[in-house]
Coordinates of N, CA and C in Angstrom, one line a residue:
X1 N -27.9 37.2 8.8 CA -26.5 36.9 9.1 C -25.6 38.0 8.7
X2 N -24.7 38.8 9.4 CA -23.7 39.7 9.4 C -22.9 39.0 8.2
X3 N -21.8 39.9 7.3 CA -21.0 39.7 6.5 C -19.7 38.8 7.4
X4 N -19.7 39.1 8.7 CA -18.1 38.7 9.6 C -19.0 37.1 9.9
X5 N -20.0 36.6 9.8 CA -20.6 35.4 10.3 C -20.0 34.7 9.1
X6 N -20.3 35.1 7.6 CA -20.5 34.2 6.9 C -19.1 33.3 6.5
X7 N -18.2 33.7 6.4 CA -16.8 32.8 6.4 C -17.1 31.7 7.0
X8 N -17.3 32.1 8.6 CA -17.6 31.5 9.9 C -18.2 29.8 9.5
X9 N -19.4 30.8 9.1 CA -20.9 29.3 8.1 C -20.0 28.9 7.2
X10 N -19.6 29.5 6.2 CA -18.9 28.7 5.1 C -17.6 27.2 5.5
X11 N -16.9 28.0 6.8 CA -15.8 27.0 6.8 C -15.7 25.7 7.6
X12 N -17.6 26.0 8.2 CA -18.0 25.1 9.1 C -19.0 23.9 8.5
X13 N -19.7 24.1 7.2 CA -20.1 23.3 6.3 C -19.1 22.4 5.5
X14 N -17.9 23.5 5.0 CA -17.0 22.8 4.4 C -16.3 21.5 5.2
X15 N -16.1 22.0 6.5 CA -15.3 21.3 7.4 C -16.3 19.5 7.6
X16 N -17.8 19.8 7.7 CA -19.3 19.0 8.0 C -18.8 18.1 6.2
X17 N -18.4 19.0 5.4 CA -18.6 17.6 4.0 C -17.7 17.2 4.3
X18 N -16.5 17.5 4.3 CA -15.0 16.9 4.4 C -14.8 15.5 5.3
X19 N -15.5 15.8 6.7 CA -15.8 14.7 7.5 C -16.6 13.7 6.8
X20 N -18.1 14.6 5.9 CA -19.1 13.0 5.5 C -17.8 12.2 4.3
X21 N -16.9 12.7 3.7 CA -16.0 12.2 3.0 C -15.2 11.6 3.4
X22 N -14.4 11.6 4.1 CA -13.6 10.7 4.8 C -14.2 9.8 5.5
X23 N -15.7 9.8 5.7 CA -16.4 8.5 6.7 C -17.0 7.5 5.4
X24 N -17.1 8.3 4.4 CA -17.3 7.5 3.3 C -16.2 7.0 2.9
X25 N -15.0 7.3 2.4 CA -14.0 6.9 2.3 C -13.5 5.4 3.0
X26 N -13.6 6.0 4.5 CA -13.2 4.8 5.7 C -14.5 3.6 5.4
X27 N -15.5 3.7 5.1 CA -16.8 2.4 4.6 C -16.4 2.1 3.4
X28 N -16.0 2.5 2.5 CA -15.5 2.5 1.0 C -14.0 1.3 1.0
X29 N -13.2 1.8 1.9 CA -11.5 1.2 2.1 C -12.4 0.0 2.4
X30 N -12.9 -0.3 4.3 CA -13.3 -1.4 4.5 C -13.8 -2.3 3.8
X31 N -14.7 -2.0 2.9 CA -15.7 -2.6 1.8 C -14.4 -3.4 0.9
X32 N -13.2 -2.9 0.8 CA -12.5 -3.4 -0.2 C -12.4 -2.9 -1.8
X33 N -13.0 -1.1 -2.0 CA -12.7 -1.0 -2.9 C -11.2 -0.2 -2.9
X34 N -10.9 -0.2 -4.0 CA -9.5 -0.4 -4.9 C -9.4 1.3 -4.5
X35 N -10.3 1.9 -5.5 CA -10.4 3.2 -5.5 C -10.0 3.8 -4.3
X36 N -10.6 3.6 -3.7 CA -11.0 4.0 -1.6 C -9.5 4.1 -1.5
X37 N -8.2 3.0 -1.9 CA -7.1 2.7 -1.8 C -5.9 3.8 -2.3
X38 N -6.5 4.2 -3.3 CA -5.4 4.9 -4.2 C -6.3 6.6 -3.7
X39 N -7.5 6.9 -3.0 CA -7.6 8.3 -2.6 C -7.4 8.3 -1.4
X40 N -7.3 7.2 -0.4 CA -6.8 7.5 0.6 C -5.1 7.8 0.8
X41 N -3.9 7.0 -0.6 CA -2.5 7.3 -0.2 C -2.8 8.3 -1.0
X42 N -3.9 9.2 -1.9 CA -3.4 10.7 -2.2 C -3.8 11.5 -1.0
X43 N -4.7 11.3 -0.3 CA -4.8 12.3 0.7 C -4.1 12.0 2.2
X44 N -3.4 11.0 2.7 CA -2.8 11.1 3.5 C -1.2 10.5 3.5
X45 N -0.8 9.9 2.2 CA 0.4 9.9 1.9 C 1.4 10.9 2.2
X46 N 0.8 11.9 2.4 CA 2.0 12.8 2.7 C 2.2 13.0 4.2
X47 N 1.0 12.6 4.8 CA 1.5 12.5 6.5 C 2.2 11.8 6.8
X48 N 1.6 10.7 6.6 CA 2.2 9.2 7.1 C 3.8 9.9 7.1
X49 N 4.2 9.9 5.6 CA 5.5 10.1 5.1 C 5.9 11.7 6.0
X50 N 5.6 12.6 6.6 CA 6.1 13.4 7.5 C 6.2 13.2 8.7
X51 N 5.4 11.9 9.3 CA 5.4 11.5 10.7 C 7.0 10.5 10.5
X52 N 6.8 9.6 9.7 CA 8.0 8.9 9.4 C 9.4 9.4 9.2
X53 N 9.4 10.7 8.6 CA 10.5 11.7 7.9 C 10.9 12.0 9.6
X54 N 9.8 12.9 10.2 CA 10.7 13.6 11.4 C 10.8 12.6 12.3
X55 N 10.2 11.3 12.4 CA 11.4 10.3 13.0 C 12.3 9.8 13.0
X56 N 12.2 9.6 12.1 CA 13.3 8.8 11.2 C 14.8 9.7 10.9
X57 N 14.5 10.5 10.8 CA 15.0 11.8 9.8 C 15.7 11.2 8.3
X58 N 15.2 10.3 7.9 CA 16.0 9.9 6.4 C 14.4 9.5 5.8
X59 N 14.7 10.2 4.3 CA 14.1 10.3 3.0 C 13.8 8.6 2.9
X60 N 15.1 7.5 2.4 CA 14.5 6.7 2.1 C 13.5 6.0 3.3
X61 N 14.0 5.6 4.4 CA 13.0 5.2 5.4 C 12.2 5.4 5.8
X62 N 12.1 7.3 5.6 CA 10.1 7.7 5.5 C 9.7 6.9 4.2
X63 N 10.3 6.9 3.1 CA 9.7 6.4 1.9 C 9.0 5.1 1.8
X64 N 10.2 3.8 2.4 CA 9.7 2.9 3.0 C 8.5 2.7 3.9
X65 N 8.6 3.1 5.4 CA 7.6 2.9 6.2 C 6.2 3.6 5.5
X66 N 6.2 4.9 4.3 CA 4.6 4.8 4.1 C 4.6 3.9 3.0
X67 N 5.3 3.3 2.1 CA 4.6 2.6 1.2 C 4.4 1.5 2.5
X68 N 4.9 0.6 3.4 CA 4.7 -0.1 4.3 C 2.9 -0.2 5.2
X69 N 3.2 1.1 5.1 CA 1.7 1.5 5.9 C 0.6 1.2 5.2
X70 N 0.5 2.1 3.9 CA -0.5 1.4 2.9 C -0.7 0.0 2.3
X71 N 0.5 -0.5 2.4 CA 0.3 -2.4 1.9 C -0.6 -2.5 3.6
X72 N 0.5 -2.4 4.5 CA -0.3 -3.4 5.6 C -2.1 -2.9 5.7
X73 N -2.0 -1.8 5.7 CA -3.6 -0.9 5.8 C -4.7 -1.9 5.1
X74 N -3.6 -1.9 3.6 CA -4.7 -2.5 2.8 C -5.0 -3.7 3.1
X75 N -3.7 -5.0 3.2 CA -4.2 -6.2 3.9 C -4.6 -6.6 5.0
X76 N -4.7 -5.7 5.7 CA -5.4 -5.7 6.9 C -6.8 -5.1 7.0
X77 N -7.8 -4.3 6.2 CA -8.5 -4.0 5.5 C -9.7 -4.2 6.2
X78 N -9.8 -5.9 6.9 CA -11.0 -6.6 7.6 C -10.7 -6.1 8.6
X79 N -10.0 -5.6 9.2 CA -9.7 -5.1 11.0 C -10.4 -4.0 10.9
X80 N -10.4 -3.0 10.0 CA -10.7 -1.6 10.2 C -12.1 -1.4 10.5
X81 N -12.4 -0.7 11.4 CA -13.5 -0.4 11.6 C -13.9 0.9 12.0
X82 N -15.2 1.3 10.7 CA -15.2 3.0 10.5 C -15.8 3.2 11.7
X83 N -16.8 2.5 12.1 CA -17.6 3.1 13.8 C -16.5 2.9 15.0
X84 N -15.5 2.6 15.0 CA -14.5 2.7 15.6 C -13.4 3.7 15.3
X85 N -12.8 4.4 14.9 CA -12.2 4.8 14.0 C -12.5 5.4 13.1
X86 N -11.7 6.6 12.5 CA -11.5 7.2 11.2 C -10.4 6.4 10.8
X87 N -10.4 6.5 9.3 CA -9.5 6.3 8.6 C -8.2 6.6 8.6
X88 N -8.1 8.1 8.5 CA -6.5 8.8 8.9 C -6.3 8.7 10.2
X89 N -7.0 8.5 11.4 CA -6.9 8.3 12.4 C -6.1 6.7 12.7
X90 N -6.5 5.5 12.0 CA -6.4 4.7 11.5 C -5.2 4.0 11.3
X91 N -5.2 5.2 9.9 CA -3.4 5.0 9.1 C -2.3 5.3 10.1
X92 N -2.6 6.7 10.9 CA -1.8 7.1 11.7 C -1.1 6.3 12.5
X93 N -2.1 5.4 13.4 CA -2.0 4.4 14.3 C -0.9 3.1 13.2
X94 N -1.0 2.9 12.4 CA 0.2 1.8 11.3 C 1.4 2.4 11.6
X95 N 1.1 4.0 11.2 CA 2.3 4.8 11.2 C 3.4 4.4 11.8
X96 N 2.6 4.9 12.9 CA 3.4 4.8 14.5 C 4.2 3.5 14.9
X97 N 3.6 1.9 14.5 CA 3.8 0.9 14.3 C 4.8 0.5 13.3
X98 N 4.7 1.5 12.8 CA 5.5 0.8 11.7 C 7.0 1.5 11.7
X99 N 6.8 2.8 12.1 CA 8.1 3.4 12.6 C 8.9 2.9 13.8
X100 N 8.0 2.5 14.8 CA 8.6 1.7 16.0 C 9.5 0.7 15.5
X101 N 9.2 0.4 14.3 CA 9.8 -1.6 13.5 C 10.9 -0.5 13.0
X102 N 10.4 0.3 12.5 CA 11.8 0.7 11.8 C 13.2 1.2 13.0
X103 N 12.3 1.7 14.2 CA 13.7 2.3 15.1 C 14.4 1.1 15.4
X104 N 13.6 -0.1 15.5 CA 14.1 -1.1 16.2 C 15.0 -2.1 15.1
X105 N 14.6 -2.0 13.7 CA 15.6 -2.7 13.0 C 16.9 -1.9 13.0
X106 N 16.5 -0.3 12.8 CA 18.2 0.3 13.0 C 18.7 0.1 14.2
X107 N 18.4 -0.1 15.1 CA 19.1 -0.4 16.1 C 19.4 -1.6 16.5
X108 N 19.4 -2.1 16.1 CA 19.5 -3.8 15.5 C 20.8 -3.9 14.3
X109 N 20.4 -3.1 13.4 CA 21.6 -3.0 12.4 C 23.0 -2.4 12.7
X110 N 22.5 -1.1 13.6 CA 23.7 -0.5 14.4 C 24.8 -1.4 14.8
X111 N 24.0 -2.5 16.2 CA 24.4 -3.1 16.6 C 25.2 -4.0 15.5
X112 N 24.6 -4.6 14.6 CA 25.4 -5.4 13.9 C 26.5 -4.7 13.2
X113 N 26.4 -3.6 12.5 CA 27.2 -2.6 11.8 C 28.4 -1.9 12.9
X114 N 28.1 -1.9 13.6 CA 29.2 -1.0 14.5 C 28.7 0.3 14.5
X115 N 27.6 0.4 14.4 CA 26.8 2.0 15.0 C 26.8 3.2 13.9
X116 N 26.8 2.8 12.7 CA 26.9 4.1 11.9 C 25.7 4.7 11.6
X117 N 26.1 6.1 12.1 CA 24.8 7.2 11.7 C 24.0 7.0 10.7
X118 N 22.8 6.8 10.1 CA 22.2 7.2 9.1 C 22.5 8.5 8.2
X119 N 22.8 8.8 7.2 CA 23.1 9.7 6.4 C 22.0 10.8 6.1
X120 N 21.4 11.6 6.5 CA 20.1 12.9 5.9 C 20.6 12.8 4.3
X121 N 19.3 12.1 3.5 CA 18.7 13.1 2.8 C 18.2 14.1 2.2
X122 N 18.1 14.9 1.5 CA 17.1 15.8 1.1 C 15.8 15.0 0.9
X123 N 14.5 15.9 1.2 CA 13.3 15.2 1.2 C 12.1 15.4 -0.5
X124 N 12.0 14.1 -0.7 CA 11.7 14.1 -1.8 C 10.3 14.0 -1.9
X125 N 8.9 13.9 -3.3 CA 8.2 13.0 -3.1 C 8.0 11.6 -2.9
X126 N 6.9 11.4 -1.7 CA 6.5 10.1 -2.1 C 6.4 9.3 -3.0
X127 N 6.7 8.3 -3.0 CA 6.2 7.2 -4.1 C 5.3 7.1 -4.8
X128 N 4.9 7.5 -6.0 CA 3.4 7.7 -6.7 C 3.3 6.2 -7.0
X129 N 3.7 5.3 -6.9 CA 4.0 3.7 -7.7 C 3.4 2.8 -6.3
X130 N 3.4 3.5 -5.0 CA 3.2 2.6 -3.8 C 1.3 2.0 -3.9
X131 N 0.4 2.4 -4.3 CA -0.5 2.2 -5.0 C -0.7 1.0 -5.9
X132 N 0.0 1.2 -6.8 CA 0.0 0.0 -7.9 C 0.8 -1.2 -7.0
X133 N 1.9 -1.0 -6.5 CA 2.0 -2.4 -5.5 C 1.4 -3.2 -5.1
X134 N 0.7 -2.2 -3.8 CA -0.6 -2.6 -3.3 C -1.3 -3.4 -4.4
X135 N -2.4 -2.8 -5.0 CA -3.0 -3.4 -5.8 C -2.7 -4.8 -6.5
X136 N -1.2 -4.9 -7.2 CA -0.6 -6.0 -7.6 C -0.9 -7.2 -6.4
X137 N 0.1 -6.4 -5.2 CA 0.1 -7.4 -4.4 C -1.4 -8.5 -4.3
X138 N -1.8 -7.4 -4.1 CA -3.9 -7.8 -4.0 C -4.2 -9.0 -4.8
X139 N -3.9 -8.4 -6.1 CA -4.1 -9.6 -6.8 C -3.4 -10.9 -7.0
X140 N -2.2 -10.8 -6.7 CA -1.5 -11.9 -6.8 C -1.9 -12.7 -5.7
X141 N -2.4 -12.3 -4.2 CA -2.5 -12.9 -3.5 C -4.2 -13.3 -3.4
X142 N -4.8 -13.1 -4.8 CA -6.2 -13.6 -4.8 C -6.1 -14.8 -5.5
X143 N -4.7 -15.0 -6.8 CA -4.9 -16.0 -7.3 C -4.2 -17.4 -6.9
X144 N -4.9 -18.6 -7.2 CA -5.0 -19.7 -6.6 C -3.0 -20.4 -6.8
X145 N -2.7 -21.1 -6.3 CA -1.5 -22.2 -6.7 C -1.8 -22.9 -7.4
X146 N -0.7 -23.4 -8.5 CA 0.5 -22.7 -8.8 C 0.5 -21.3 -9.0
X147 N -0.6 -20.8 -10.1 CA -0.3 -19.5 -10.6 C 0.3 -18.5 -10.1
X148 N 0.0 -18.5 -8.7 CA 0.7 -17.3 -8.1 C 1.9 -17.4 -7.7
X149 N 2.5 -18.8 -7.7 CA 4.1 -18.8 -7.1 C 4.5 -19.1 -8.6
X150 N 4.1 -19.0 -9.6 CA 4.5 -19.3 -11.1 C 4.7 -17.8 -11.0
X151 N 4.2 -16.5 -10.5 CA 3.9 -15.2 -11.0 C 5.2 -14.8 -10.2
X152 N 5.4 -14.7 -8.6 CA 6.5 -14.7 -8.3 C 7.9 -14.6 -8.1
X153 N 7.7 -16.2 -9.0 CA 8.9 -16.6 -9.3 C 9.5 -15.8 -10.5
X154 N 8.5 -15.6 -11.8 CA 8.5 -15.1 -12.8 C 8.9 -13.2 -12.8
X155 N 8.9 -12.8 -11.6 CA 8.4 -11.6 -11.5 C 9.3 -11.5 -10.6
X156 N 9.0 -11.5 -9.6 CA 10.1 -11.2 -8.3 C 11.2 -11.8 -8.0
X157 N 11.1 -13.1 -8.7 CA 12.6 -13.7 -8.4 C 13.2 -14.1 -9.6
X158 N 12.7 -13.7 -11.0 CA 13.2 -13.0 -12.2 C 13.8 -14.6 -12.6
X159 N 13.0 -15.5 -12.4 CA 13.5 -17.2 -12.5 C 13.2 -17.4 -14.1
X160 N 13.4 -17.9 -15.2 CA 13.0 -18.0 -16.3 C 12.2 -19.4 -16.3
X161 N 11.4 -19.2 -17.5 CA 10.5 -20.4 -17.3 C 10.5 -21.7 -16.8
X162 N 12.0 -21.8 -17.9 CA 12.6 -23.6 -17.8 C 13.1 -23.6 -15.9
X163 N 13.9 -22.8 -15.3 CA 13.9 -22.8 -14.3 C 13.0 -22.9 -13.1
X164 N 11.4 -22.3 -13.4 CA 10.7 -22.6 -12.5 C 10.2 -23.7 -12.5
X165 N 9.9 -24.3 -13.7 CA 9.6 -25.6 -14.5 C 10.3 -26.5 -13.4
X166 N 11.6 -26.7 -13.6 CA 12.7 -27.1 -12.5 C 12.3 -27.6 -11.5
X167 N 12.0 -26.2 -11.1 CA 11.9 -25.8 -9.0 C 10.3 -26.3 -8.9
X168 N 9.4 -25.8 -10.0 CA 8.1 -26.6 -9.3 C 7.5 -27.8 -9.7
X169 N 8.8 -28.6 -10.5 CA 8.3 -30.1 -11.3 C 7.5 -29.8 -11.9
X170 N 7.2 -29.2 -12.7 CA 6.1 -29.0 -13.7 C 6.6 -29.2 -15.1
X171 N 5.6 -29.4 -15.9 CA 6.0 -29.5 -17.3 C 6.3 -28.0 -17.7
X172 N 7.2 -27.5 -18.8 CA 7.3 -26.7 -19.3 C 6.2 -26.0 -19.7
X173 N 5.5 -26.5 -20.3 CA 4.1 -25.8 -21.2 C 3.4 -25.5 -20.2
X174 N 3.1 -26.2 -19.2 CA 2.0 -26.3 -18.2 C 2.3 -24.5 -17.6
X175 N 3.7 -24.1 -17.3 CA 4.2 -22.9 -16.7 C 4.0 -22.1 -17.3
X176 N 4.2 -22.1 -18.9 CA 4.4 -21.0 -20.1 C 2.5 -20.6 -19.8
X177 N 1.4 -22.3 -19.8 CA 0.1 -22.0 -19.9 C -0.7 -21.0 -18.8
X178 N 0.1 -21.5 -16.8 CA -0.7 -20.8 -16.1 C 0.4 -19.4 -16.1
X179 N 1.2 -19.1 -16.4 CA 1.5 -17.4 -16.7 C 0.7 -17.2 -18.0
X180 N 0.5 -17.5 -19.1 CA -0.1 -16.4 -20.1 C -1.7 -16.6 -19.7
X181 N -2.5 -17.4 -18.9 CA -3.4 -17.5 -18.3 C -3.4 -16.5 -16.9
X182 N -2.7 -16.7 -16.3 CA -2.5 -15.3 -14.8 C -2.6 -14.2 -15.8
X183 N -1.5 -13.7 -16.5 CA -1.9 -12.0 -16.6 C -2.7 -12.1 -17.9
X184 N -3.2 -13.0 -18.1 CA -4.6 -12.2 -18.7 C -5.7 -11.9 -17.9
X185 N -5.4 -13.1 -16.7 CA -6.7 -12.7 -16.0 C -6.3 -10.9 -14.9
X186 N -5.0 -10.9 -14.8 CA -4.8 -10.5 -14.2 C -5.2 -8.3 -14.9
X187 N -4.7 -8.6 -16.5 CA -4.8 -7.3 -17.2 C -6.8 -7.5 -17.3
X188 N -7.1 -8.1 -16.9 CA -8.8 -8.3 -17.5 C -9.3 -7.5 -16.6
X189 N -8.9 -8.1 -15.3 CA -9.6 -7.1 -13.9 C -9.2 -6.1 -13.8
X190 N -7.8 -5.4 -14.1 CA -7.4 -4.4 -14.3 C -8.0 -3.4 -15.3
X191 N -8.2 -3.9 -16.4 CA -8.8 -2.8 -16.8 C -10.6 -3.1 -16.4
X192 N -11.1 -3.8 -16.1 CA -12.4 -3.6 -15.7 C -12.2 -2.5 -14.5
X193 N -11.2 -2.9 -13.5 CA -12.0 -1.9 -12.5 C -11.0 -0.3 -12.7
X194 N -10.6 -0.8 -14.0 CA -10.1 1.4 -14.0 C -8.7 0.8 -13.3
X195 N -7.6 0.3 -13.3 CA -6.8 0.2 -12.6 C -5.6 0.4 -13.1
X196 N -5.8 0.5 -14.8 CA -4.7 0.6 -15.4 C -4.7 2.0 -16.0
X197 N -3.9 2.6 -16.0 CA -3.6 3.9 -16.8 C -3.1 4.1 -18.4

């Protein structure tokens, strides 16, 4: 083999692993591991988020639509299919979908607002935190009722105990019992599968 061949061979093997990686990857995502999750938004988070940017042309709303893409990717997870598809192939296709939702709520908001331009940002990084959402989300939506509308409430709608107590007729204790029961179970699996830093 000539010295001008071998680049040639080298960039064409590299190109043959890169593919067996990503098709492992795409069997990995499907399968439902976590991991598969958080290396697929480092290696294609930044597309998503440039397909969305030169749509869109605003910072926050590419920001939004890729964390968007990776939640839906992930709970949608059972659709994917690697013998059908690649993975970035995959995400791209959310992309696209998910930008379309976004031209059509601003133009929707227009209409309601009286048509004001979107304002250009400067373009920032991605969300390194869009990952851990995901994941949260995952879990909360594995654990059974009450616990999870106790977590919720506790969490996202920032309700205090006696108040959820309230809203879900529950005894006090019983609330205080399935929250300090949720995130234990919840920090347990997390650190089993490597999830926490």
């Amino acid at each position: 083999m000539s010295a001008s061949e071998q680049p040639t061979v080298r960039a064409s093997a590299a190109r043959d692993e890169d593919r067996e990686a990503v098709d492992r990857l795409g069997l990995a995502f499907a399968a439902g591991d976590e991991a598969a999750v958080r290396e697929a938004y480092e290696r294609w988070s930044a597309l998503v988020h440039t397909i969305a940017l030169r749509s869109l042309g605003t910072v926050a709303e590419a920001e939004e639509v890729t964390q968007q893409v990776f939640v839906d990717a992930w709970r949608s997870r059972h659709r994917f299919d690697p013998s059908r598809a690649r993975l970035p192939a995959w995400l791209v296709g959310i992309t696209r979908h998910a930008v379309a939702d976004a031209h059509e709520r601003r133009a929707r908001d227009r209409r309601l607002s009286g048509a004001v331009p979107p304002v250009r940002e400067s373009v920032g990084a991605a969300d390194d935190r869009v990952v851990d959402r995901v994941l949260v989300a995952d879990e909360l939506a594995r654990l059974g009722d009450p616990q999870r509308t106790i977590l919720r409430l506790a969490f996202y709608d920032d309700l205090t105990h006696d108040q959820i107590a309230t809203r879900l007729d529950l005894p006090l204790g019983t609330v205080k019992s399935h929250l300090r029961r949720s995130l234990a179970r919840l920090r347990t699996r997390w650190e089993v599968d490597g999830a926490l830093r």
